[in-house]
mmCIF file of N, CA and C in Angstrom:
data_model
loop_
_atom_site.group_PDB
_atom_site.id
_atom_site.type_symbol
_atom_site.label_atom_id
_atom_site.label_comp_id
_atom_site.label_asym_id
_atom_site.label_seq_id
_atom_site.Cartn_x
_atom_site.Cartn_y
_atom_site.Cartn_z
ATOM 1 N N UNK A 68 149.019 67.889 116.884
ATOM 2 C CA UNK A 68 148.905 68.962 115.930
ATOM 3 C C UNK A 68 147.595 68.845 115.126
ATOM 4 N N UNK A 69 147.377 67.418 114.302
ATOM 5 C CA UNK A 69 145.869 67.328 114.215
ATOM 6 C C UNK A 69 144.816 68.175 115.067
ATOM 7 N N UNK A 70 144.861 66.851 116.158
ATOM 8 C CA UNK A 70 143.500 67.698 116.940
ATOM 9 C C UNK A 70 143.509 69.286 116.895
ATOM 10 N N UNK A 71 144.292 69.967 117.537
ATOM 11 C CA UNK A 71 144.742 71.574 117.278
ATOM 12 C C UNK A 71 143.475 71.874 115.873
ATOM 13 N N UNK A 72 144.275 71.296 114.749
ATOM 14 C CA UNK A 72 143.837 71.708 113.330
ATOM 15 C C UNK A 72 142.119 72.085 113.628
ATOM 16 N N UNK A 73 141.814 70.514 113.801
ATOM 17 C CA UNK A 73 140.443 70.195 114.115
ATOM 18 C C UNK A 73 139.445 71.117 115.360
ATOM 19 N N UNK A 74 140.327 70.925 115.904
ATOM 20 C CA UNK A 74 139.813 72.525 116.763
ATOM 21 C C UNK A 74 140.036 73.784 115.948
ATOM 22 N N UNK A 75 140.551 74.162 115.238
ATOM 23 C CA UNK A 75 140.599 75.492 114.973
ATOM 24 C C UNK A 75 139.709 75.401 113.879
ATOM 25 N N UNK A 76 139.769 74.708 112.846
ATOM 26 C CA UNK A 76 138.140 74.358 111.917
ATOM 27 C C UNK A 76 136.652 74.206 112.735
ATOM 28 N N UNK A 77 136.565 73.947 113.865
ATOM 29 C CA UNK A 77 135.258 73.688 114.308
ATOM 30 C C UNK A 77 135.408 75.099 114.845
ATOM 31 N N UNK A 78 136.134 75.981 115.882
ATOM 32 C CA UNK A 78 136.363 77.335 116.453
ATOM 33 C C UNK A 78 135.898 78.104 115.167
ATOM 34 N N UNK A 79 136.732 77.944 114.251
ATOM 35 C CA UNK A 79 136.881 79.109 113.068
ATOM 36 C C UNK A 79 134.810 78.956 112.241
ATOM 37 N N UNK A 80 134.715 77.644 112.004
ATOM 38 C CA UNK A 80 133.083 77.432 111.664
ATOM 39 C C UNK A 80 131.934 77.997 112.117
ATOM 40 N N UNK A 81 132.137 77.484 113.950
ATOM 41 C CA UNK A 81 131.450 78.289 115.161
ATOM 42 C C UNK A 81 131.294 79.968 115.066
ATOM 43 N N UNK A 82 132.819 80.420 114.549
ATOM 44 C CA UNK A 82 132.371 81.879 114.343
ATOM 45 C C UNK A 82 131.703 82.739 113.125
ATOM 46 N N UNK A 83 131.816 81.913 112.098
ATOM 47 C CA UNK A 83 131.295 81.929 110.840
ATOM 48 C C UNK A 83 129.579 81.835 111.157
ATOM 49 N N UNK A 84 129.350 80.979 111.863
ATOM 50 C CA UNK A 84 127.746 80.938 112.130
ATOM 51 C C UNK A 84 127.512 82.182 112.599
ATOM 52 N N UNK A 85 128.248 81.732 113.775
ATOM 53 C CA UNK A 85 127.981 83.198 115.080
ATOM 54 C C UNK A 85 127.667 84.961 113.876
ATOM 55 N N UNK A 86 129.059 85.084 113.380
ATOM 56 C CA UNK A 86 129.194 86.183 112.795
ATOM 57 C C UNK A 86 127.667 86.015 111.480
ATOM 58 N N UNK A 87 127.495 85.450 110.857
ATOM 59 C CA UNK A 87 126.073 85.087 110.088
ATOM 60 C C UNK A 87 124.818 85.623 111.144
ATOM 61 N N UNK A 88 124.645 85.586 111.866
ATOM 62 C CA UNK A 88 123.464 85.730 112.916
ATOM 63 C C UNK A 88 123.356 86.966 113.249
ATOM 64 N N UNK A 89 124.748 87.636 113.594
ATOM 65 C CA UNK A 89 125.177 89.058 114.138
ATOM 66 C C UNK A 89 124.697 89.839 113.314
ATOM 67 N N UNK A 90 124.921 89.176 111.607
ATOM 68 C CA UNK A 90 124.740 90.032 110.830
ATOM 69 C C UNK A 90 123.460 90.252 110.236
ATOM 70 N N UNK A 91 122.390 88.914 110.309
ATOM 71 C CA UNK A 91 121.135 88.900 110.135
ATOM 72 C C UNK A 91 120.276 89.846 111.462
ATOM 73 N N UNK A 92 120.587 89.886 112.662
ATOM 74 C CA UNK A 92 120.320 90.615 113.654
ATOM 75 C C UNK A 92 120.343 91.860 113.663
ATOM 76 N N UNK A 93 121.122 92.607 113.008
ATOM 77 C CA UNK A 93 121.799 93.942 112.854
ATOM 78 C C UNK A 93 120.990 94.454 111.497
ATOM 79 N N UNK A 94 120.267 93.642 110.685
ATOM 80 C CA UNK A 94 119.562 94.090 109.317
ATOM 81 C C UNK A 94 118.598 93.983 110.066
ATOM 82 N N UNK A 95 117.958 92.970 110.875
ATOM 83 C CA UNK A 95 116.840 93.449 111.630
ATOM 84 C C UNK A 95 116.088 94.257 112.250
ATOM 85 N N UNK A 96 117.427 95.060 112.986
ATOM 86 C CA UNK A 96 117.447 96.371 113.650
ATOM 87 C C UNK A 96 117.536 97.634 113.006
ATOM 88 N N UNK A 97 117.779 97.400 111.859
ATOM 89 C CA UNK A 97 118.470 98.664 111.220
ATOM 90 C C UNK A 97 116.981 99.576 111.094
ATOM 91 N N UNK A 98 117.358 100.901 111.448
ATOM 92 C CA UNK A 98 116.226 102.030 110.999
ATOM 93 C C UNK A 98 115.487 101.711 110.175
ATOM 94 N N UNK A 99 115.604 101.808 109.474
ATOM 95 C CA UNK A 99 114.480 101.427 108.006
ATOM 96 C C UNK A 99 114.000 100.103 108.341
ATOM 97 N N UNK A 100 114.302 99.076 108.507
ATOM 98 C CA UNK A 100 113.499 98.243 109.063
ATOM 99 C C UNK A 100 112.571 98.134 110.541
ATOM 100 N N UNK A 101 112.845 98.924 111.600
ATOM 101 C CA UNK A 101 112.303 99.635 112.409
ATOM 102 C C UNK A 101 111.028 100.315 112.095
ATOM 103 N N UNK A 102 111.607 101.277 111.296
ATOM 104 C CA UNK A 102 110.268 102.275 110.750
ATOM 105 C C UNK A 102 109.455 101.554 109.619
ATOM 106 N N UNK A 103 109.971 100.648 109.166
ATOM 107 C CA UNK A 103 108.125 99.706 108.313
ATOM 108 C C UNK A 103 107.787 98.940 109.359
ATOM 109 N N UNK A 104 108.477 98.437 110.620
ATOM 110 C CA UNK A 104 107.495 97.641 111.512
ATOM 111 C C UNK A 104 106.494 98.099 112.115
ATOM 112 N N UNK A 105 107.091 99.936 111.999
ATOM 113 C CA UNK A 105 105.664 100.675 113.210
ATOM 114 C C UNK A 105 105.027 101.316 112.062
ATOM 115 N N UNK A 106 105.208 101.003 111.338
ATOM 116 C CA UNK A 106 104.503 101.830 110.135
ATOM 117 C C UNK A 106 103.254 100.688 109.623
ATOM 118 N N UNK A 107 103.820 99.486 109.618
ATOM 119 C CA UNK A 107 102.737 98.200 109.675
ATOM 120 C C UNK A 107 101.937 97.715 110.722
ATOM 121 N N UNK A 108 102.429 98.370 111.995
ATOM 122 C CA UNK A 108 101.668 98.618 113.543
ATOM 123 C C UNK A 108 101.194 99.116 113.498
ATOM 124 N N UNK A 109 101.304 100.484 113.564
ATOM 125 C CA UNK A 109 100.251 101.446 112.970
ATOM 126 C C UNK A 109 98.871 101.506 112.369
ATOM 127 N N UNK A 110 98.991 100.987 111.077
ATOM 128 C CA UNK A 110 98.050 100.483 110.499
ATOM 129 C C UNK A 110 97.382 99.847 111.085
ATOM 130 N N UNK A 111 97.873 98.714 111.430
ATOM 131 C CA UNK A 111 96.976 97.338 111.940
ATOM 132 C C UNK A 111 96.594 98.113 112.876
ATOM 133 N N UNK A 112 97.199 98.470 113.821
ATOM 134 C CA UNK A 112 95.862 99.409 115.223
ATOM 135 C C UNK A 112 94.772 99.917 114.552
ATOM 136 N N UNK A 113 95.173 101.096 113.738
ATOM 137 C CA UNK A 113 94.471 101.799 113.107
ATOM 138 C C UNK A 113 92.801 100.897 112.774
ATOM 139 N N UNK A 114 93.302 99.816 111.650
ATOM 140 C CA UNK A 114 92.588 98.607 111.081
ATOM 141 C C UNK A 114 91.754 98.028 112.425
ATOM 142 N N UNK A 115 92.343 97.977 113.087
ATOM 143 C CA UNK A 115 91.604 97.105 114.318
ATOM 144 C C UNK A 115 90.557 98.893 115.368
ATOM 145 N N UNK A 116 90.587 99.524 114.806
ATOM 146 C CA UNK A 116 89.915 100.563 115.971
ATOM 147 C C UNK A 116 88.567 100.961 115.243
ATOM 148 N N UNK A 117 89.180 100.615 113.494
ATOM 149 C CA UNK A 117 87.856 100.897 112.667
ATOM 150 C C UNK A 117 86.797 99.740 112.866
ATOM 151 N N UNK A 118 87.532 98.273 113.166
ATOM 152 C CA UNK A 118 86.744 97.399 112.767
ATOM 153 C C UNK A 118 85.742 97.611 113.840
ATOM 154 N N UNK A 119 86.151 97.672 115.660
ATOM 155 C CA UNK A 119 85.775 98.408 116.678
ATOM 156 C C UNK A 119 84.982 99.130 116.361
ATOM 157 N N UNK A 120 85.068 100.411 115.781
ATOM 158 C CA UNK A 120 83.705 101.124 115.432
ATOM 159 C C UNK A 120 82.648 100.823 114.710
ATOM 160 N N UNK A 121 82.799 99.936 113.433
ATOM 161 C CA UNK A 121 81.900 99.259 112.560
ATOM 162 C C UNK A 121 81.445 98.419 113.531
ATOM 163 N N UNK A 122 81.686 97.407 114.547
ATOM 164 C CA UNK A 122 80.987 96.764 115.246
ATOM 165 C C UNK A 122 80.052 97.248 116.360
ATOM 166 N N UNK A 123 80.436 98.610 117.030
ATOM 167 C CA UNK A 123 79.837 99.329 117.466
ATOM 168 C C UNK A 123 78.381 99.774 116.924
ATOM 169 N N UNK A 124 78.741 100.360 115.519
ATOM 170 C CA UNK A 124 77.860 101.185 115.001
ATOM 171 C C UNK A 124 76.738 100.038 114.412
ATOM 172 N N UNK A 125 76.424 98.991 113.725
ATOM 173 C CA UNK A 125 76.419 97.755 113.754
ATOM 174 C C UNK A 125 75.200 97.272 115.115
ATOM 175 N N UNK A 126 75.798 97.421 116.052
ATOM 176 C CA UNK A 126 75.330 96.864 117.663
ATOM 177 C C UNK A 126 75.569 95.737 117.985
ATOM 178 N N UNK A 127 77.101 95.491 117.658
ATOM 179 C CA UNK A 127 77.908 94.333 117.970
ATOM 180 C C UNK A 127 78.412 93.925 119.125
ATOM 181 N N UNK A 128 78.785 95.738 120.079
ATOM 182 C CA UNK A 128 78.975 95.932 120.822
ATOM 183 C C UNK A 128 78.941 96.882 122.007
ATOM 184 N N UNK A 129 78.972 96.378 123.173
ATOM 185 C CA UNK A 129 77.938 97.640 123.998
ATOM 186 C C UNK A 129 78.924 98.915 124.066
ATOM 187 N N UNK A 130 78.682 99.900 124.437
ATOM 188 C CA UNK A 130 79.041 101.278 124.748
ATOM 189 C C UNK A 130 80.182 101.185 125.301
ATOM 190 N N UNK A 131 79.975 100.397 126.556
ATOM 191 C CA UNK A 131 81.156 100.326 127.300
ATOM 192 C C UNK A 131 82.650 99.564 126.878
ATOM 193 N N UNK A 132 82.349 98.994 126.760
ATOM 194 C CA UNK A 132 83.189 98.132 125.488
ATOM 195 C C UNK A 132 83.506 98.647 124.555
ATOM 196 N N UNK A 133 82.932 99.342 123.688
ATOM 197 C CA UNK A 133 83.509 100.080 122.616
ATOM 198 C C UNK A 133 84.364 101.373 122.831
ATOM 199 N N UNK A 134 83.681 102.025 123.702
ATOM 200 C CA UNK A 134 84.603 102.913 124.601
ATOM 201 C C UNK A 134 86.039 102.544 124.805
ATOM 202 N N UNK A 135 86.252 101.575 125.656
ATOM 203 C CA UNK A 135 87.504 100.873 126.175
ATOM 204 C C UNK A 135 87.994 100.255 125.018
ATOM 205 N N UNK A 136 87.794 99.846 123.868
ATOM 206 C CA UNK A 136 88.610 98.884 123.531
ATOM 207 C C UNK A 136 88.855 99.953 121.959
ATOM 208 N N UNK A 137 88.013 100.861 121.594
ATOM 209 C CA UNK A 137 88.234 101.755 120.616
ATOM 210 C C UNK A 137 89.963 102.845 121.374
ATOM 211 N N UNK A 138 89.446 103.377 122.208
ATOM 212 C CA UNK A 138 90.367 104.497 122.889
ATOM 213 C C UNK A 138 91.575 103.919 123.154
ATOM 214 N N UNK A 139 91.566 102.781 123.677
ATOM 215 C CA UNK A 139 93.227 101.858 123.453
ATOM 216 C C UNK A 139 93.435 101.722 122.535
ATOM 217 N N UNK A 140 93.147 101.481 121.198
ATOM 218 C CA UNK A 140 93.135 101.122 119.789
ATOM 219 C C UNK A 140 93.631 102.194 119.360
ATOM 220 N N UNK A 141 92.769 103.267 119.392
ATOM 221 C CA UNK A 141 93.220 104.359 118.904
ATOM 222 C C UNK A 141 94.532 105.522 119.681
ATOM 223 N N UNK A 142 94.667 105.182 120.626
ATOM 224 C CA UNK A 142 95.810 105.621 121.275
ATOM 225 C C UNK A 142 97.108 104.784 121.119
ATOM 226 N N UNK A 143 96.922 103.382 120.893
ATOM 227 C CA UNK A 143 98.159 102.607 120.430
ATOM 228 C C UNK A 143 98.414 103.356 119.094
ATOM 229 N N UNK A 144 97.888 103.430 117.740
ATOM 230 C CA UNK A 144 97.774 104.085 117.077
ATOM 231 C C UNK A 144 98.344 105.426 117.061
ATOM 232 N N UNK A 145 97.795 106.361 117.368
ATOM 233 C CA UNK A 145 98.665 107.505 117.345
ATOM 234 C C UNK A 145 100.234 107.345 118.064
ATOM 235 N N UNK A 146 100.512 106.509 119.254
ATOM 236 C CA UNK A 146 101.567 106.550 119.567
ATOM 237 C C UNK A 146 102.556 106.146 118.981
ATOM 238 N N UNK A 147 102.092 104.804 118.025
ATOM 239 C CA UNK A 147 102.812 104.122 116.866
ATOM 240 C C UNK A 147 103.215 105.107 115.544
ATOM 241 N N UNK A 148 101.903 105.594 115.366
ATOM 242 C CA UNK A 148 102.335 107.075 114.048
ATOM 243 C C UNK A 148 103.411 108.029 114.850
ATOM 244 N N UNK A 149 103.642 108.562 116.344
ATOM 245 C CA UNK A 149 104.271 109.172 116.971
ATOM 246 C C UNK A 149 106.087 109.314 116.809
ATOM 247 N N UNK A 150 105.866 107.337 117.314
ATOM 248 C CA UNK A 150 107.148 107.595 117.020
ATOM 249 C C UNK A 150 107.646 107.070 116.043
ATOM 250 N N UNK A 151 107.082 106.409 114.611
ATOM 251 C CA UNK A 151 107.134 106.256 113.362
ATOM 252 C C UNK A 151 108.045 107.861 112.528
ATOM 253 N N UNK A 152 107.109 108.752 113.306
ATOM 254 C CA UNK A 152 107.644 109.891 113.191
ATOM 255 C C UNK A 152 108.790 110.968 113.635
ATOM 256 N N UNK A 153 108.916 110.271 115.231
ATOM 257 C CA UNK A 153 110.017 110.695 115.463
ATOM 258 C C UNK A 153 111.879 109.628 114.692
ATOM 259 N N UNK A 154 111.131 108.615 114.449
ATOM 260 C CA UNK A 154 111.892 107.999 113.727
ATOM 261 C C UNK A 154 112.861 108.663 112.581
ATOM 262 N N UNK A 155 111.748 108.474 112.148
ATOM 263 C CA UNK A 155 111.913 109.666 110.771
ATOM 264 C C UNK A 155 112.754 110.394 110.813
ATOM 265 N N UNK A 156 112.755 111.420 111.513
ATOM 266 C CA UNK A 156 113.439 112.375 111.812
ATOM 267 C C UNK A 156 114.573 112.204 112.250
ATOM 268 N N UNK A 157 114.816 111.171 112.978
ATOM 269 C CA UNK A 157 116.455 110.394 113.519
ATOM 270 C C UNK A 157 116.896 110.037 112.088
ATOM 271 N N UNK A 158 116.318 109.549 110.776
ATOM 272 C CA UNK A 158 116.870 108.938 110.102
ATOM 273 C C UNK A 158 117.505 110.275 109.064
ATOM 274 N N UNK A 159 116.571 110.898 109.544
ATOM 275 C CA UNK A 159 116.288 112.611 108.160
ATOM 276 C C UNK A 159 117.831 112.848 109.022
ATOM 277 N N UNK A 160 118.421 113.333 110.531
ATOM 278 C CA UNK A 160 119.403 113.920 111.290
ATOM 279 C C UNK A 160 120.236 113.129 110.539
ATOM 280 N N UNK A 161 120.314 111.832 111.211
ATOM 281 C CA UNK A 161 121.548 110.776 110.818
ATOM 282 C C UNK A 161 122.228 111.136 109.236
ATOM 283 N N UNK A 162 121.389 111.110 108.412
ATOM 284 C CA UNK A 162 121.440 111.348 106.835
ATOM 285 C C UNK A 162 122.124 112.789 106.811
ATOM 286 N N UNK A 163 121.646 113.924 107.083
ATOM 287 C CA UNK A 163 122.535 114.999 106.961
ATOM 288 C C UNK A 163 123.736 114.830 107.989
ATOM 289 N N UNK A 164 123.661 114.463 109.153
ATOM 290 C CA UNK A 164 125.283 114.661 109.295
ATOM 291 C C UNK A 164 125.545 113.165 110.173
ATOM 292 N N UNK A 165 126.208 112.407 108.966
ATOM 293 C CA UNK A 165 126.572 111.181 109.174
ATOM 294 C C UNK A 165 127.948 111.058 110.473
ATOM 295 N N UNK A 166 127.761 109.570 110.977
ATOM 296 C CA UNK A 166 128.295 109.689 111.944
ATOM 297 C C UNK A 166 129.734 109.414 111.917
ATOM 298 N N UNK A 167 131.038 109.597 112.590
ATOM 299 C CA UNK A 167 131.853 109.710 111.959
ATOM 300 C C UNK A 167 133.164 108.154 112.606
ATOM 301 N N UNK A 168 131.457 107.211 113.200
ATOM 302 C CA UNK A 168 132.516 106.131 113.420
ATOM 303 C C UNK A 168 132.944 104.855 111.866
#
């Protein structure tokens, strides 16, 4: 009957962690935390396409290169503002008509 006990304190502990993790995982994910990660992606592309052009303009770097590594920059960028935005809008839906689980 002991051991039993002792098993069901280490079982019952085990899920206490487990369930702790589930729940740190799930704040991770949550929308609003979603939308400041691409909203801080964003930026940083953004940040990184200017620095790209200042080095360009500068003559840091050749044409070709700046070409390629600006236009990825700046296309990560808009795609990040993209769906930052379509985000949004899932969160704007969700908010007016909440879900009914």
């Amino acid at each position: 009957m002991l051991y039993k006990y002792e098993q069901l304190t280490q079982m019952k502990s085990a899920f206490q962690t487990k369930m702790q993790r589930q729940h740190e995982l799930s704040e991770s994910c949550s929308l609003s935390a979603l939308q400041a990660r691409l909203k801080v992606a964003a930026h940083q592309a953004e940040e990184e396409s200017e620095e790209t052009a200042e080095n360009f303009l500068e003559g840091k770097t050749e044409i070709d290169d700046f070409l390629t590594s600006f236009m990825e920059k700046r296309t990560l960028c808009h795609s990040r503002r993209a769906k930052e935005e379509k985000l949004q809008q899932a969160i704007s839906m969700h908010g007016q008509f909440p879900s009914s689980h």
